Amino acid sequence: VSEKNRDFNFIVLNGPNLNLLGLREPDVYGNLTLDKINELVIAEADVLGVGVDLYQSNHEGALVDKIQDALGKFNAIIINPGAYTHTSVAIRDAIKGVGLPCVEVHLSNIYAREAFRSHSYISPVCVGQIAGLGYMGYLLAMRGLKEIVSKSKSH
Ligand code: DQA
């Protein structure tokens, strides 16, 4: 976890069952473990000069706590809420509540799967969503958020 550049400090949150990556439905989610994806996230953060913190939880309230806690510590949030995408008003309200720019990431293309995955409670409170690009989604989210945060600083 590098915190080289205090201007850009992002937190990457992963929700339930994402700790099972590598093992879990590899045809849908790929072969990389969450640890491996996190290594790639840290490497990209270094390239971008962004500090990054990483957190995974299977618990909705723990994710809400982390989002609330981000205020004053981080200037952007990247979240893969897992199944909470489709159920959690609490996570949505937390993101809206802290007001930090947030990008929602999904490894799979949630719009090409079961109908219940096509609705996200989270996307209306995010600046954007990336779905279907596998682990690249996290890297692209950091790139986009760096641009968004730097623009908001120059105002
Ligand atoms: C997911 C998609 C969700 O529908 C699912 O519940 C997950 C993973 C994704 O990364 O593609 O746990 O968020």
mmCIF file of N, CA and C and ligand atoms in Angstrom, residues 16-18 24 28-29 80-86 105-110 113 116-117 138, ligand 1:
data_model
loop_
_atom_site.group_PDB
_atom_site.id
_atom_site.type_symbol
_atom_site.label_atom_id
_atom_site.label_comp_id
_atom_site.label_asym_id
_atom_site.label_seq_id
_atom_site.Cartn_x
_atom_site.Cartn_y
_atom_site.Cartn_z
ATOM 1 N N PRO A 16 -18.758 -9.066 -1.073
ATOM 2 C CA PRO A 16 -18.856 -10.485 -0.742
ATOM 3 C C PRO A 16 -18.447 -11.418 -1.876
ATOM 4 N N ASN A 17 -17.773 -12.470 -1.474
ATOM 5 C CA ASN A 17 -17.357 -13.583 -2.339
ATOM 6 C C ASN A 17 -16.205 -13.233 -3.281
ATOM 7 N N LEU A 18 -15.789 -12.002 -3.282
ATOM 8 C CA LEU A 18 -14.659 -11.651 -4.152
ATOM 9 C C LEU A 18 -13.346 -12.179 -3.576
ATOM 10 N N ARG A 24 -13.669 -19.297 -7.782
ATOM 11 C CA ARG A 24 -15.098 -19.115 -7.996
ATOM 12 C C ARG A 24 -15.407 -18.881 -9.472
ATOM 13 N N VAL A 28 -16.563 -17.175 -15.515
ATOM 14 C CA VAL A 28 -17.229 -15.861 -15.430
ATOM 15 C C VAL A 28 -16.262 -14.792 -14.928
ATOM 16 N N TYR A 29 -15.473 -15.135 -13.898
ATOM 17 C CA TYR A 29 -14.691 -14.108 -13.195
ATOM 18 C C TYR A 29 -13.191 -14.161 -13.466
ATOM 19 N N ASN A 80 -16.237 -2.696 -6.043
ATOM 20 C CA ASN A 80 -16.969 -3.818 -6.624
ATOM 21 C C ASN A 80 -17.830 -4.358 -5.496
ATOM 22 N N PRO A 81 -19.109 -3.979 -5.459
ATOM 23 C CA PRO A 81 -19.952 -4.363 -4.323
ATOM 24 C C PRO A 81 -20.423 -5.817 -4.379
ATOM 25 N N GLY A 82 -19.994 -6.577 -5.401
ATOM 26 C CA GLY A 82 -20.452 -7.968 -5.533
ATOM 27 C C GLY A 82 -21.968 -8.006 -5.571
ATOM 28 N N ALA A 83 -22.561 -8.981 -4.907
ATOM 29 C CA ALA A 83 -24.016 -9.138 -4.938
ATOM 30 C C ALA A 83 -24.751 -7.963 -4.282
ATOM 31 N N TYR A 84 -24.066 -7.214 -3.408
ATOM 32 C CA TYR A 84 -24.716 -6.038 -2.786
ATOM 33 C C TYR A 84 -25.062 -4.955 -3.810
ATOM 34 N N THR A 85 -24.431 -5.038 -4.980
ATOM 35 C CA THR A 85 -24.797 -4.146 -6.087
ATOM 36 C C THR A 85 -26.310 -4.139 -6.298
ATOM 37 N N HIS A 86 -26.860 -5.350 -6.202
ATOM 38 C CA HIS A 86 -28.249 -5.550 -6.607
ATOM 39 C C HIS A 86 -29.227 -5.476 -5.433
ATOM 40 N N VAL A 105 -17.148 -1.072 -10.189
ATOM 41 C CA VAL A 105 -16.467 -2.015 -11.081
ATOM 42 C C VAL A 105 -17.090 -3.395 -10.952
ATOM 43 N N HIS A 106 -17.278 -4.047 -12.079
ATOM 44 C CA HIS A 106 -17.653 -5.463 -12.096
ATOM 45 C C HIS A 106 -16.736 -6.203 -13.049
ATOM 46 N N LEU A 107 -16.261 -7.337 -12.602
ATOM 47 C CA LEU A 107 -15.415 -8.160 -13.463
ATOM 48 C C LEU A 107 -16.211 -8.648 -14.673
ATOM 49 N N SER A 108 -17.422 -9.104 -14.406
ATOM 50 C CA SER A 108 -18.265 -9.646 -15.478
ATOM 51 C C SER A 108 -19.165 -8.545 -16.041
ATOM 52 N N ASN A 109 -19.713 -8.829 -17.222
ATOM 53 C CA ASN A 109 -20.693 -7.915 -17.806
ATOM 54 C C ASN A 109 -22.055 -8.244 -17.194
ATOM 55 N N ILE A 110 -22.419 -7.490 -16.164
ATOM 56 C CA ILE A 110 -23.650 -7.803 -15.418
ATOM 57 C C ILE A 110 -24.905 -7.694 -16.290
ATOM 58 N N ARG A 113 -26.000 -11.165 -18.145
ATOM 59 C CA ARG A 113 -26.200 -12.324 -17.276
ATOM 60 C C ARG A 113 -27.669 -12.422 -16.832
ATOM 61 N N PHE A 116 -31.649 -10.295 -12.835
ATOM 62 C CA PHE A 116 -31.538 -9.585 -11.546
ATOM 63 C C PHE A 116 -30.217 -8.847 -11.407
ATOM 64 N N ARG A 117 -29.217 -9.210 -12.233
ATOM 65 C CA ARG A 117 -27.923 -8.507 -12.156
ATOM 66 C C ARG A 117 -27.911 -7.202 -12.963
ATOM 67 N N TYR A 138 -10.591 -2.319 -12.627
ATOM 68 C CA TYR A 138 -10.041 -1.607 -11.460
ATOM 69 C C TYR A 138 -8.967 -0.606 -11.899
HETATM 70 C C1 DQA B 1 -19.769 -9.012 -9.688
HETATM 71 C C2 DQA B 1 -21.145 -9.222 -10.337
HETATM 72 C C3 DQA B 1 -22.218 -9.475 -9.275
HETATM 73 O O1 DQA B 1 -23.476 -9.683 -9.909
HETATM 74 C C4 DQA B 1 -21.878 -10.704 -8.456
HETATM 75 O O2 DQA B 1 -22.830 -10.878 -7.425
HETATM 76 C C5 DQA B 1 -20.495 -10.659 -7.917
HETATM 77 C C6 DQA B 1 -19.414 -10.176 -8.768
HETATM 78 C C7 DQA B 1 -18.659 -8.879 -10.743
HETATM 79 O O3 DQA B 1 -17.563 -8.457 -10.379
HETATM 80 O O4 DQA B 1 -18.865 -9.233 -11.913
HETATM 81 O O5 DQA B 1 -20.240 -11.108 -6.803
HETATM 82 O O6 DQA B 1 -19.804 -7.817 -8.941
#
